[in-house]
Amino acid sequence: MTAPPLVLQLSNDVRDDGPDGSFARAFAALTAEGLVRHRSLAPAVTPLDLRRLAREERPSLVLVLSPQSRPWSSRQVDETLRVLGDPPVVVWDGDAWGGLFKPLRKSNLRWMRRAGAVFSVAAGRQQQMLHDATGVPVHYLPNAAPARFCADRQDPGPVSSQVTFLGTRRTFCGVQLLPDDGERVALVRQLARLDGCELAVHGRGWRGPYARGPVPFTEQLDAMRRGLVTTGWTRYRSYTGYASDRLAISLCAGRVHVTSRQPGLDWLPGPEDGLHLADTPEEAADTVRQLLAEEPEELLARGARGRAWVREHLTETHVLRHILAPHLGIAAPPAPWVRAARPSPLGQA
């Protein structure tokens, strides 16, 4: 019997988090089905690691997660692929790029230019930017919920009617460093002024009685579940289809979530399933005010439906299947997000 294809993942994790690393549980699910075999190497990979792997077996596909912590040079990329036997490469980029303070990283582009396909979490402007910089077909794939947050775990229920906000504030001398941070600040300030709103803000850069400081990534779900309503505000709001993974994680918490509206997100669930999208911070704060006047049991029921929707449609396993499907013949699940992208990926007819 022929063994399943071996996929080598060059991870963007700073360290090896084992089963909780990026896409690790998603790969484990596909491995359990006998569809692939999986090896993962962190950014600190050395030529010795690669040669050892190549001696054991050359991979059928290399999946590179960007942005890479290691500043890969063109020579290092070429040498890595040569040692591995020049396997096909695909790149998944889970971030938004652009502007003075967040230009595309050269190390990312070096990998993308060697890839057969690039997968971007934003369509439209970012999709075009990546294609223009690489000449490679660019496909839209949204950020999804990491598998660790989708696993069955007991929900203790809210300890209060607290409203939880997660997100950093990046400013220098009062100047916002990333697009739409000003609206993020405006939302927090308006929530703090709501009567009856017990606000808890998690993240760097906040000051005030509501500031709780940063929360470790692995503890985000627990922080969200302490309250009744979660809120957020996404940067790069003009980017079609873009939302950080915190939107999916927030829905996994099983709480009603209020956040910003971006173009190309009409495929997401609506208020009946616990997700409210707002065009302005004022609209978002008013939505929170109305939600706090409702029965907690009804809000929790909607939040539970949102969690079920994410687990059915928007996990790392869904995204991984779409990445691997064209290259390894793996069946891809239906994609609710297809309306956010163009009919064909940029770079293909």
Coordinates of C-alpha atoms in Angstrom, one line a residue, residues 122-308:
A122 CA -7.6 39.3 2.6
A123 CA -8.9 39.6 -0.9
G124 CA -9.1 42.7 -3.0
R125 CA -6.3 45.2 -2.3
Q126 CA -4.0 42.7 -0.5
Q127 CA -4.6 39.9 -3.0
Q128 CA -3.6 42.3 -5.8
M129 CA -0.6 43.6 -3.8
L130 CA 0.8 40.1 -3.2
H131 CA 0.3 39.1 -6.8
D132 CA 2.0 42.2 -8.1
A133 CA 4.9 41.6 -5.8
T134 CA 5.3 37.9 -6.6
G135 CA 3.7 37.0 -10.0
V136 CA 2.2 34.0 -8.2
P137 CA -1.5 33.0 -8.2
V138 CA -3.1 34.4 -4.9
H139 CA -6.1 32.7 -3.4
Y140 CA -8.3 34.1 -0.7
L141 CA -8.7 32.0 2.5
P142 CA -10.0 33.7 5.7
N143 CA -8.5 33.5 9.1
A144 CA -10.0 30.6 11.0
A145 CA -10.3 29.4 14.6
P146 CA -7.3 27.4 15.8
A147 CA -8.3 23.9 16.6
R148 CA -7.3 24.2 20.3
F149 CA -10.3 26.6 20.7
C150 CA -12.7 24.4 18.9
A151 CA -12.2 21.3 21.1
D152 CA -15.0 20.2 23.4
R153 CA -14.4 21.8 26.7
Q154 CA -16.8 22.7 29.5
D155 CA -18.1 26.3 29.5
P156 CA -18.5 27.4 33.1
G157 CA -20.8 30.2 32.0
P158 CA -20.4 33.9 32.6
V159 CA -19.5 35.1 36.1
S160 CA -21.2 38.5 35.4
S161 CA -22.7 40.6 32.7
Q162 CA -19.2 41.8 31.9
V163 CA -18.4 43.1 28.4
T164 CA -15.0 41.9 27.3
F165 CA -12.8 43.6 24.7
L166 CA -9.6 42.0 23.4
G167 CA -7.1 43.9 21.3
T168 CA -3.9 45.9 21.5
R169 CA -3.6 49.7 21.3
R170 CA -0.5 50.7 19.3
T171 CA 0.3 54.4 19.4
F172 CA 3.4 56.6 19.6
C173 CA 3.0 60.1 21.1
G174 CA -0.7 59.9 20.4
V175 CA -0.3 58.8 16.8
Q176 CA -1.9 55.5 15.7
L177 CA 0.6 53.2 14.1
L178 CA -1.8 50.9 12.3
P179 CA -4.9 51.6 10.3
D180 CA -8.2 51.9 12.2
D181 CA -6.6 51.9 15.7
G182 CA -8.3 55.2 16.3
E183 CA -11.7 53.6 15.8
R184 CA -10.7 50.8 18.2
V185 CA -9.9 53.4 20.8
A186 CA -13.1 55.2 20.2
L187 CA -15.1 52.0 20.7
V188 CA -13.4 51.3 24.1
R189 CA -14.1 54.8 25.3
Q190 CA -17.7 54.7 24.4
L191 CA -18.2 51.3 26.0
A192 CA -16.6 52.7 29.2
R193 CA -19.3 55.4 29.2
L194 CA -22.3 53.0 28.9
D195 CA -24.5 52.8 31.9
G196 CA -24.4 49.3 33.4
C197 CA -21.5 48.2 31.3
E198 CA -18.9 46.3 33.3
L199 CA -16.0 46.6 30.9
A200 CA -12.8 44.5 30.8
V201 CA -10.2 45.4 28.2
H202 CA -7.4 42.9 27.6
G203 CA -4.3 43.9 25.6
R204 CA -1.2 46.0 25.6
G205 CA -1.3 49.8 25.5
W206 CA -4.5 50.5 27.5
R207 CA -4.9 52.5 30.7
G208 CA -7.8 53.1 32.9
P209 CA -10.0 51.2 35.4
Y210 CA -11.1 48.8 32.7
A211 CA -7.6 47.9 31.6
R212 CA -6.7 44.3 32.5
G213 CA -3.3 44.0 30.6
P214 CA -2.3 41.4 28.0
V215 CA -3.8 37.9 28.2
P216 CA -1.7 34.9 26.9
F217 CA -3.0 33.6 23.6
T218 CA -3.9 30.2 25.1
E219 CA -6.1 31.9 27.8
Q220 CA -8.1 34.1 25.4
L221 CA -11.1 31.8 25.4
D222 CA -11.3 31.8 29.2
A223 CA -11.1 35.6 29.4
M224 CA -13.9 35.9 26.9
R225 CA -16.1 33.4 28.8
R226 CA -16.0 35.3 32.0
G227 CA -18.5 37.8 30.6
L228 CA -21.7 37.9 28.7
V229 CA -20.8 39.9 25.5
T230 CA -17.4 40.1 23.7
T231 CA -16.3 43.0 21.5
G232 CA -13.5 43.8 19.1
W233 CA -12.5 46.1 16.3
T234 CA -10.4 44.9 13.3
R235 CA -7.6 46.8 11.7
Y236 CA -7.3 47.1 7.9
R237 CA -11.1 47.5 7.6
S238 CA -10.9 48.5 3.9
Y239 CA -9.4 45.1 3.0
T240 CA -12.0 42.9 1.5
G241 CA -12.7 39.7 3.5
Y242 CA -10.2 40.4 6.2
A243 CA -10.7 39.7 9.8
S244 CA -8.1 38.5 12.3
D245 CA -8.4 35.1 13.9
R246 CA -9.8 36.7 17.0
L247 CA -13.3 37.0 15.3
A248 CA -13.5 33.2 14.9
I249 CA -12.0 32.7 18.4
S250 CA -14.6 35.0 19.9
L251 CA -17.4 33.0 18.3
C252 CA -15.8 29.9 19.7
A253 CA -16.2 31.3 23.2
G254 CA -20.0 30.9 22.8
R255 CA -20.7 34.6 23.5
V256 CA -22.5 37.2 21.5
H257 CA -19.8 39.1 19.7
V258 CA -19.9 42.7 18.4
T259 CA -17.1 43.9 16.0
S260 CA -16.4 46.0 12.9
R261 CA -17.9 45.4 9.5
Q262 CA -15.5 44.9 6.5
P263 CA -16.4 44.5 2.9
G264 CA -16.7 40.9 1.8
L265 CA -17.8 39.4 5.2
D266 CA -21.5 38.9 4.3
W267 CA -20.9 35.1 4.3
L268 CA -20.4 35.1 8.1
P269 CA -23.3 34.3 10.4
G270 CA -25.6 37.1 11.6
P271 CA -27.1 38.4 14.8
E272 CA -29.4 35.3 15.2
D273 CA -26.2 33.3 15.5
G274 CA -24.4 35.7 17.9
L275 CA -22.4 37.9 15.5
H276 CA -23.2 41.7 15.2
L277 CA -21.1 43.7 12.7
A278 CA -21.1 47.5 13.0
D279 CA -20.0 50.2 10.6
T280 CA -18.9 52.7 13.3
P281 CA -17.8 52.5 16.9
E282 CA -20.9 54.4 17.9
E283 CA -23.1 51.7 16.2
A284 CA -21.1 49.0 18.0
A285 CA -21.5 50.6 21.4
D286 CA -25.2 51.1 20.8
T287 CA -25.5 47.4 19.9
V288 CA -23.8 46.4 23.1
R289 CA -26.2 48.7 25.1
Q290 CA -29.2 47.0 23.5
L291 CA -27.8 43.5 24.1
L292 CA -27.2 44.2 27.8
A293 CA -31.0 44.9 28.1
E294 CA -31.8 41.4 26.8
E295 CA -32.2 38.2 28.8
P296 CA -28.8 36.5 29.4
E297 CA -30.2 33.1 28.5
E298 CA -31.2 34.3 25.0
L299 CA -27.7 35.8 24.4
L300 CA -26.0 32.6 25.5
A301 CA -28.2 30.6 23.2
R302 CA -27.2 32.8 20.2
G303 CA -23.6 32.5 21.3
A304 CA -23.9 28.7 21.3
R305 CA -25.2 28.8 17.8
G306 CA -22.2 31.0 16.7
R307 CA -19.8 28.5 18.2
A308 CA -21.5 25.6 16.4

